[in-house]
Short mmCIF file of C-alpha atoms in Angstrom, two decimals:
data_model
loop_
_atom_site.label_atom_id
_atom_site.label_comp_id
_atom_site.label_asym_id
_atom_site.label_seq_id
_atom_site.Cartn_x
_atom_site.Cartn_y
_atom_site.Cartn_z
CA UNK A 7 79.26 85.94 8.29
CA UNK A 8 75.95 87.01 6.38
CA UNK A 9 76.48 87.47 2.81
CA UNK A 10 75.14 90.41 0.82
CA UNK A 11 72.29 88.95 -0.06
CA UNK A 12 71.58 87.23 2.97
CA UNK A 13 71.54 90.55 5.44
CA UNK A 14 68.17 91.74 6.34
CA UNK A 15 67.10 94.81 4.87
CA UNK A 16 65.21 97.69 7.33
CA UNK A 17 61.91 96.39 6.26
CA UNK A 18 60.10 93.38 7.49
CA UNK A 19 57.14 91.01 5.77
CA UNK A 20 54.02 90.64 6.87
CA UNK A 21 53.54 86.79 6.78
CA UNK A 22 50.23 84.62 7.42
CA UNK A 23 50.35 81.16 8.04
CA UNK A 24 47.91 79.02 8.37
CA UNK A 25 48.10 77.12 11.87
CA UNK A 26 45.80 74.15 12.66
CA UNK A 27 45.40 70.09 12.56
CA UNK A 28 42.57 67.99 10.31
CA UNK A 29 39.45 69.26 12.23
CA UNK A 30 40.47 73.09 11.97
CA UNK A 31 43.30 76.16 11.53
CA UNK A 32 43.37 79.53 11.62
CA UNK A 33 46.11 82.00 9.81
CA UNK A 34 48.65 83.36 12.24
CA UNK A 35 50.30 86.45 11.65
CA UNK A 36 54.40 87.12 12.22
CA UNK A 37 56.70 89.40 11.00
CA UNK A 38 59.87 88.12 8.99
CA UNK A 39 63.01 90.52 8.76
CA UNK A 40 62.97 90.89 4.85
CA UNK A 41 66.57 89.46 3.16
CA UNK A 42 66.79 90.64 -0.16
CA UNK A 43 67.47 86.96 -2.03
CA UNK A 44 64.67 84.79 0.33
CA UNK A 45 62.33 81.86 -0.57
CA UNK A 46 59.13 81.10 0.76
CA UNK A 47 60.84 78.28 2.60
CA UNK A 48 63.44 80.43 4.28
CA UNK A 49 60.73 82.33 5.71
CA UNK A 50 58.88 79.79 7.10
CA UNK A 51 62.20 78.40 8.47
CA UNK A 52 62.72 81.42 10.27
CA UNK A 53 59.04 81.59 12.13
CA UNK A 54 59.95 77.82 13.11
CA UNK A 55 63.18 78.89 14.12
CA UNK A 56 62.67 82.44 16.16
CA UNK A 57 59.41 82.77 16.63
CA UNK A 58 57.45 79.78 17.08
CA UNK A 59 59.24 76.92 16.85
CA UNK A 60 55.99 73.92 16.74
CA UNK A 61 55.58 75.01 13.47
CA UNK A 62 55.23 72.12 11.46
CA UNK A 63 56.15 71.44 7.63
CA UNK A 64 58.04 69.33 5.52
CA UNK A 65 61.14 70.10 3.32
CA UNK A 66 64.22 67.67 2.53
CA UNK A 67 66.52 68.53 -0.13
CA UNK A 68 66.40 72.78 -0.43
CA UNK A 69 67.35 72.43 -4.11
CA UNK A 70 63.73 71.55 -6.27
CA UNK A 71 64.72 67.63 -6.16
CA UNK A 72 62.44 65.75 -3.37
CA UNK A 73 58.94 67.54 -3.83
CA UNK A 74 58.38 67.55 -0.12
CA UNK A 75 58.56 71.30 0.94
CA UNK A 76 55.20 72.16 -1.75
CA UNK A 77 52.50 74.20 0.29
CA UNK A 78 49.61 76.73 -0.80
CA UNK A 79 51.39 80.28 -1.03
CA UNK A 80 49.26 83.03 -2.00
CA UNK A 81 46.09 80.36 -2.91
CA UNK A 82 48.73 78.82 -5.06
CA UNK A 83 50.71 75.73 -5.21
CA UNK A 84 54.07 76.00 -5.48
CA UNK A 85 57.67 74.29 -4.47
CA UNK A 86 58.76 76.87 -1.37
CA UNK A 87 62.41 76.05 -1.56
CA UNK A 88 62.87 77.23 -5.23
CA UNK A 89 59.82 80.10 -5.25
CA UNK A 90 61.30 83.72 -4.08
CA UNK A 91 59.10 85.79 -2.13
CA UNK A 92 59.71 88.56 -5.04
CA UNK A 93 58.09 86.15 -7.32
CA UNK A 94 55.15 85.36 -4.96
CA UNK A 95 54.26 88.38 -4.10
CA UNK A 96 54.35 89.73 -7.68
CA UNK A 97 50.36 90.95 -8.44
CA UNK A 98 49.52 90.80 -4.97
CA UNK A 99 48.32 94.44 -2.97
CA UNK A 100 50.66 96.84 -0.98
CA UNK A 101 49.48 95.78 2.51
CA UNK A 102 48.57 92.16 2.14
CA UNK A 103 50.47 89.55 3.95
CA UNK A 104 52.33 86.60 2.41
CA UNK A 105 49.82 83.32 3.09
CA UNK A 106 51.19 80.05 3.12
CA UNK A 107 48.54 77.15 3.47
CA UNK A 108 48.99 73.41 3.57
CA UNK A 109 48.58 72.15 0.35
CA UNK A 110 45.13 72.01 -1.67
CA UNK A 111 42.96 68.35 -1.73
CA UNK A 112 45.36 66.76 0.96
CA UNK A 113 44.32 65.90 4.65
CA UNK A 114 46.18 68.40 7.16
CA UNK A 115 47.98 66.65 9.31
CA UNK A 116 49.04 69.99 11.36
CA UNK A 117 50.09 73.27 9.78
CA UNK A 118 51.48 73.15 6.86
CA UNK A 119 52.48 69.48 6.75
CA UNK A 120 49.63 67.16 4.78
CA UNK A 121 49.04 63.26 4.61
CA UNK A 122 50.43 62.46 1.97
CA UNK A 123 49.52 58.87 1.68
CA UNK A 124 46.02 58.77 -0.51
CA UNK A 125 48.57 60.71 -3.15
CA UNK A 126 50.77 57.77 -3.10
CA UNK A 127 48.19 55.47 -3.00
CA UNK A 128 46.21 56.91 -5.99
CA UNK A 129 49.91 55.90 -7.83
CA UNK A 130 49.75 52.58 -7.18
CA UNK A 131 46.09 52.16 -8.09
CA UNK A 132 46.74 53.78 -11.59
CA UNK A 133 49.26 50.46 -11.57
CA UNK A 134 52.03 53.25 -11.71
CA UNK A 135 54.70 50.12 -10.90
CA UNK A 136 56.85 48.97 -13.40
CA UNK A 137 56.10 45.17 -14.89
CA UNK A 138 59.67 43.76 -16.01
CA UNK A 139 59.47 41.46 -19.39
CA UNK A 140 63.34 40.22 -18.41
CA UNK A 141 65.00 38.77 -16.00
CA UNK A 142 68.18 39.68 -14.53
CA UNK A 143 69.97 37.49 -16.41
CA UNK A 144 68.86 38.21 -19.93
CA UNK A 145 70.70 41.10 -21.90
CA UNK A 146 69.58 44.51 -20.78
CA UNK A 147 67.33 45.56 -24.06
CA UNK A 148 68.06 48.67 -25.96
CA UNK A 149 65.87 51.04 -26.45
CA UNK A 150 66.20 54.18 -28.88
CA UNK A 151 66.46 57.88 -27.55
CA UNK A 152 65.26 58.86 -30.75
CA UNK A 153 61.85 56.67 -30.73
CA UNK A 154 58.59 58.23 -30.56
CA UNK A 155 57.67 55.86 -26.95
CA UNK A 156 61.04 57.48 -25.50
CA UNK A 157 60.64 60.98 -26.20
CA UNK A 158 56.94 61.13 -25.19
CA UNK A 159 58.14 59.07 -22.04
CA UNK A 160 61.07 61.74 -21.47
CA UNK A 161 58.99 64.37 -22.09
CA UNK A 162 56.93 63.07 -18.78
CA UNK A 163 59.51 61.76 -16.65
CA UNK A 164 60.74 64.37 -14.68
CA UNK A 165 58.21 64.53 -11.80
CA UNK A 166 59.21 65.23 -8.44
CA UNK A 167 55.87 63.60 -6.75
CA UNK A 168 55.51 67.28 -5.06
CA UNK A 169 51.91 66.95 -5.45
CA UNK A 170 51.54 70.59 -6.50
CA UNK A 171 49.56 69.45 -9.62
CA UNK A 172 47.19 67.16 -7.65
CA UNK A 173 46.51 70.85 -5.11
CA UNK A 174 46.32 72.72 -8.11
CA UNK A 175 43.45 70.42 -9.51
CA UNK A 176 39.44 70.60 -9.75
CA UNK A 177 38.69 67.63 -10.86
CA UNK A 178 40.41 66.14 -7.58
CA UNK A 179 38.63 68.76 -5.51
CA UNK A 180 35.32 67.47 -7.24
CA UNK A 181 35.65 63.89 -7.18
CA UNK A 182 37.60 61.89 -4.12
CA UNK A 183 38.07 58.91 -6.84
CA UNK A 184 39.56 60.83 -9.12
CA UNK A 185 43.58 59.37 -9.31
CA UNK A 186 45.21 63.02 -10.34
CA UNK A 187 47.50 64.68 -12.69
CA UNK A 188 50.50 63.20 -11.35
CA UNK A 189 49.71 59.63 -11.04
CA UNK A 190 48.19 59.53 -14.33
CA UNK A 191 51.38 61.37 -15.89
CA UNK A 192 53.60 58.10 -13.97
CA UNK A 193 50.85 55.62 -15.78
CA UNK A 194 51.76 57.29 -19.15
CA UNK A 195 55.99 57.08 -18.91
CA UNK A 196 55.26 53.70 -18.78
CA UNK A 197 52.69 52.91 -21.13
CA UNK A 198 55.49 54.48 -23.26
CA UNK A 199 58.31 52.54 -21.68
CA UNK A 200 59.06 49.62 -24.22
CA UNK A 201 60.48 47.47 -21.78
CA UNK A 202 56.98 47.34 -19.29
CA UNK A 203 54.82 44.25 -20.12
CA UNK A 204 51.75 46.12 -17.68
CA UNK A 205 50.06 47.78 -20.90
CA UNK A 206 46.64 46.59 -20.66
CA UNK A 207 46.57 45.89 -16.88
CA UNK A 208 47.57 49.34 -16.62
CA UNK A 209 44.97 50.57 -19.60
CA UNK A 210 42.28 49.37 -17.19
CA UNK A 211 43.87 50.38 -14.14
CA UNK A 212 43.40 54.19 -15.34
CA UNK A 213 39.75 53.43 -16.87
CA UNK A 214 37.77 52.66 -14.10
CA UNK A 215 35.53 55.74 -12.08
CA UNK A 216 38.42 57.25 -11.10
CA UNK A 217 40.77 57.17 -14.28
CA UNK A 218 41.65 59.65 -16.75
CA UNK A 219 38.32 59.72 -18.30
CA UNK A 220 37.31 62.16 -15.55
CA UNK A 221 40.03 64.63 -16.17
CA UNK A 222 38.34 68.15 -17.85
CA UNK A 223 41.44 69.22 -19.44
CA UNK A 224 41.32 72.58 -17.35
CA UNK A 225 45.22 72.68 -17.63
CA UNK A 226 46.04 73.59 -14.10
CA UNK A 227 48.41 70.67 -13.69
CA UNK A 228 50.30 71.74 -16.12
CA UNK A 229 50.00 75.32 -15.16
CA UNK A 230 51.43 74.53 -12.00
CA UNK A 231 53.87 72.11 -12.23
CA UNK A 232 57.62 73.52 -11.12
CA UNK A 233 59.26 70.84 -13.49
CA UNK A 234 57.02 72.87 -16.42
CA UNK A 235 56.03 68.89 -17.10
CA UNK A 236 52.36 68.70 -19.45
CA UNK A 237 50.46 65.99 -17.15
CA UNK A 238 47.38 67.26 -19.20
CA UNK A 239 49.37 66.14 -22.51
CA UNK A 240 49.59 62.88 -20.75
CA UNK A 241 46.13 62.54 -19.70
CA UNK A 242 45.31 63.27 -23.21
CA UNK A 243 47.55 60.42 -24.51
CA UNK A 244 46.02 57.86 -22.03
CA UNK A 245 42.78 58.56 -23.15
CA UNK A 246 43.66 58.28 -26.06
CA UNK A 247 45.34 54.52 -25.77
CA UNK A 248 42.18 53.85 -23.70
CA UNK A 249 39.65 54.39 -26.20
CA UNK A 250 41.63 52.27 -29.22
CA UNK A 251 41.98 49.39 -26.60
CA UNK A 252 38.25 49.88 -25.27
CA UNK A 253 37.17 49.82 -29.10
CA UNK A 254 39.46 46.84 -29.75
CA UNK A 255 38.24 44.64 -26.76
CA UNK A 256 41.48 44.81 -25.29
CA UNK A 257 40.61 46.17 -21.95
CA UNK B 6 32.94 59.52 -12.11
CA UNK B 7 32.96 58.24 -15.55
CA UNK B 8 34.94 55.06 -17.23
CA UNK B 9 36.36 54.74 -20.55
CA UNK B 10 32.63 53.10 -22.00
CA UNK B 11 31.00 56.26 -20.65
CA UNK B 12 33.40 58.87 -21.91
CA UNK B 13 33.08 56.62 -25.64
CA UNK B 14 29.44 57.35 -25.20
CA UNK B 15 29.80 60.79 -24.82
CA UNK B 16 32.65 61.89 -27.23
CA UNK B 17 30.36 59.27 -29.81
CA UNK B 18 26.99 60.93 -29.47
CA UNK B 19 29.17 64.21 -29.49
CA UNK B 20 30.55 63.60 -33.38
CA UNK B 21 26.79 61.79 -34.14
CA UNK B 22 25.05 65.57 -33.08
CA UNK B 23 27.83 67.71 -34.94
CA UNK B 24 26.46 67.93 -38.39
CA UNK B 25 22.39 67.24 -36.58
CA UNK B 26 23.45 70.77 -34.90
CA UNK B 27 24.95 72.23 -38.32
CA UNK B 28 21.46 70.56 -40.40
CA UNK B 29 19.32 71.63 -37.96
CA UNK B 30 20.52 75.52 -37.88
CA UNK B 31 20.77 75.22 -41.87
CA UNK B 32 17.04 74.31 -41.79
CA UNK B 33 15.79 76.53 -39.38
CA UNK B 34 17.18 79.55 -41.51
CA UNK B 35 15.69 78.24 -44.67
CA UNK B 36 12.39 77.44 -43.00
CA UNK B 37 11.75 80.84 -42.25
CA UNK B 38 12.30 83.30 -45.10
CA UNK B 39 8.94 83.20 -45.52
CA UNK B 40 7.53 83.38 -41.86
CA UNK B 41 7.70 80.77 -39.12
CA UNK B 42 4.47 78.74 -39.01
CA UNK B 43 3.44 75.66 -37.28
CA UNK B 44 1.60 74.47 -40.66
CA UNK B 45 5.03 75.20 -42.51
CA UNK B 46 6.76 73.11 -40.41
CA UNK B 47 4.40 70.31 -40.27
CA UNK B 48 3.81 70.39 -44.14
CA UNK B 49 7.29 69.20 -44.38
CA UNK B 50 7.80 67.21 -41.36
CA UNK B 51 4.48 65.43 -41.50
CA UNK B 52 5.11 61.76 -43.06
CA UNK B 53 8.12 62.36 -43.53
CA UNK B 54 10.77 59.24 -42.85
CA UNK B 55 14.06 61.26 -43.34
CA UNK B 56 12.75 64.09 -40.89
CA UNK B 57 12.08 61.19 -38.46
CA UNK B 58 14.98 59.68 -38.44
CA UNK B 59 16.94 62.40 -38.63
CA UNK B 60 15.12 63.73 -35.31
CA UNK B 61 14.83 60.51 -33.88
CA UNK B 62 19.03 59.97 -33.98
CA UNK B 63 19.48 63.81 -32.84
CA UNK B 64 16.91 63.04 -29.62
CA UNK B 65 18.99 59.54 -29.09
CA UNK B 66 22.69 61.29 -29.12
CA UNK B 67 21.63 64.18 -27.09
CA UNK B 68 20.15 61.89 -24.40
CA UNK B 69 23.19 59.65 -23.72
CA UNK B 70 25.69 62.98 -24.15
CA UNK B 71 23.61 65.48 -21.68
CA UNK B 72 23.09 62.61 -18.78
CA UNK B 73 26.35 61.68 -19.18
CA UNK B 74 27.12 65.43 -18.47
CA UNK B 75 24.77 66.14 -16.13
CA UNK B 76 26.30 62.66 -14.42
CA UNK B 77 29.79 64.38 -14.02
CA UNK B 78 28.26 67.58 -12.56
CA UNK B 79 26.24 65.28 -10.32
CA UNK B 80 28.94 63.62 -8.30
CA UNK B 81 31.55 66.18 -8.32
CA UNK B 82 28.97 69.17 -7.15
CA UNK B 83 26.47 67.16 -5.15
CA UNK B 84 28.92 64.26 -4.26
CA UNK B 85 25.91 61.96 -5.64
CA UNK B 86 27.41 58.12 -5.01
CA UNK B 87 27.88 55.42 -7.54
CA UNK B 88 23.96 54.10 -6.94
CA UNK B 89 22.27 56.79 -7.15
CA UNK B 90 24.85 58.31 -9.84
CA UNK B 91 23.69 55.06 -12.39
CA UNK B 92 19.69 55.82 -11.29
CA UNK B 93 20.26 59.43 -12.31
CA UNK B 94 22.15 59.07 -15.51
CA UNK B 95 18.89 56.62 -16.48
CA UNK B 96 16.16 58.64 -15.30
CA UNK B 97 17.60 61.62 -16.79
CA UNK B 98 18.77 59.84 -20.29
CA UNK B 99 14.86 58.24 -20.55
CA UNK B 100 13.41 61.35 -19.31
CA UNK B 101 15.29 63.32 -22.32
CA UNK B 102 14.33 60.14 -24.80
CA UNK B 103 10.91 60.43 -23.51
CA UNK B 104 10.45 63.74 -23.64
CA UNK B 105 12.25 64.00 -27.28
CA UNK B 106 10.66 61.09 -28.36
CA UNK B 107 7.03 62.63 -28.43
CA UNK B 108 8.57 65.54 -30.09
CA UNK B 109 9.22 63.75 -32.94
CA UNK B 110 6.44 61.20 -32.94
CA UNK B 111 4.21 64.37 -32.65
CA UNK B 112 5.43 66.11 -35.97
CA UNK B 113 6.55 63.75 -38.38
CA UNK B 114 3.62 61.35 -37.86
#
């Protein structure tokens, strides 16, 4: 049995989405019965399931924790499984439909599902891997909540690799070498983590043409991000380590 | 497309023109409370080794900073590649050191 907030109210939303593979798409229009607690991802569930059911996109977990179900809504990027329709339609016209677009700067793979693999791979060139200093057998070290590497690796840590920042970014848009807010962010959780030993491999790994130096500070990563994370803050900190190890010869 | 010696440059040549801007606009405002004139200006420039250099090092920084600039703008609007990128940021950086250059040569001299 439906629960209040789960039974359809009289009215019904206009929703575009956009339908296509890498070459080309075009926006599709359906009507969703309107519930009055629904998320963007609910409605896109229901297309796939009652109206057209090839609709392709990605979700996993429902609850904001696996940062697969992100997708353009409204020209903006945003998690679908925790972002109410309410909220997404807030400042848009009487009349205009609710768009939902594969995510920004990603390759479509068809609808709303994107490659996600140069995101990954931009993660492992900014040496986002984590370089033990001990073995298994040596004590685990301990390492201080209250230290200033700790906090500003906490303050970072949360991400959910939903790519949202890397769709909400220009500089990506701009230039394909560019490794993105989110990568960059991983690179600086572990500059800060005192048990890495990857400091200066890493340093260099985010310096080449495609590091951190391009970032423009335009803030839309951290805009953006659903986790409210400040990859821009972290940007900011790697160039920052960058330069005093670039002026010190170390990199 | 930019590395960490590049953005030095940049941010480097950026704190170098910061007080050349602030001397310059001090200067221009001085030099004209009695009307703007090219023998003014010369009469003060002319021979002059501190005028020179302090020219000469504004001309330098602004060089490196604005092709470094006009670099970024280069790949990310016109998708310029890495070749091409390196013979732009030169011909523009001499071009502006050129250019500048005779500027300077041409009134403190």
């Amino acid at each position: 049995m439906l629960s209040e907030a789960e039974k359809p109210t009289a009215e019904f939303l206009d929703v575009a989405i956009w339908r296509g593979n890498a070459k080309r798409g075009v926006f599709h229009s359906y009507k969703v019965p309107q519930l009055e607690n629904q998320t963007i991802l609910d409605v896109v569930s229901y297309v796939q399931r009652h109206i057209e059911p090839k609709l392709t996109y990605r979700f996993a977990c429902r609850v904001g924790m696996c940062g697969s179900c992100a997708m353009m809504v409204n020209g903006r990027p945003m998690w679908t499984c925790r972002t109410h329709v309410d909220r997404a339609m807030r400042g848009i016209m009487r009349g205009n439909p609710l768009t939902i677009e594969p995510l920004r700067n990603l390759p479509v793979i068809k609808d709303l599902a994107c490659d996600m693999s140069g995101f990954f791979e931009k993660w492992t060139r900014a040496e986002g891997r984590f370089h033990p200093t001990r073995t298994r057998s040596e004590a685990i070290e301990a390492i201080s909540p209250d230290s200033d590497a700790r906090k500003a690796a906490n303050e970072a840590i949360e991400c959910i690799n939903c790519a949202v920042c890397y769709a909400a970014c220009d500089a990506v848009t701009g230039n394909k070498h560019y490794l993105g807010p989110a990568a960059l962010n991983r690179a600086w959780t572990l500059i800060n983590d005192q048990r890495d030993g990857g400091r200066n491999l890493r340093l260099s790994a985010v310096s080449g043409k495609g590091g951190c130096h391009n970032c423009h500070s335009q803030q839309s990563c951290s805009n953006y991000c659903p986790n409210e994370l400040n990859p821009t803050m972290s940007i900011t900190g790697l160039k920052r380590e960058t330069t005093k190890a670039a002026l010190k010869r170390e990199i | 497309m930019i590395g960490v010696r590049l953005y030095l440059a940049q941010r480097l040549s950026a704190m170098v023109m910061v007080p050349l801007v602030f001397g310059h606009l001090a200067i221009m405002i001085y030099a004209i409370r009695d009307g703007l004139s090219a023998a003014e200006i010369l009469s003060r420039t002319q021979g002059s080794i501190f005028w020179g250099l302090f020219y000469g090092l504004f001309v330098i920084a602004a060089a490196i900073h604005a092709s470094i600039g006009l670099r970024v703008l280069a790949h990310e609007y016109l998708k310029i590649g890495n070749t091409n990128l390196n013979l732009l940021t030169g011909l523009i950086g001499s071009g502006f050191l050129i250019l500048g250059a005779r500027a300077v040569i041409a009134v403190t001299l």
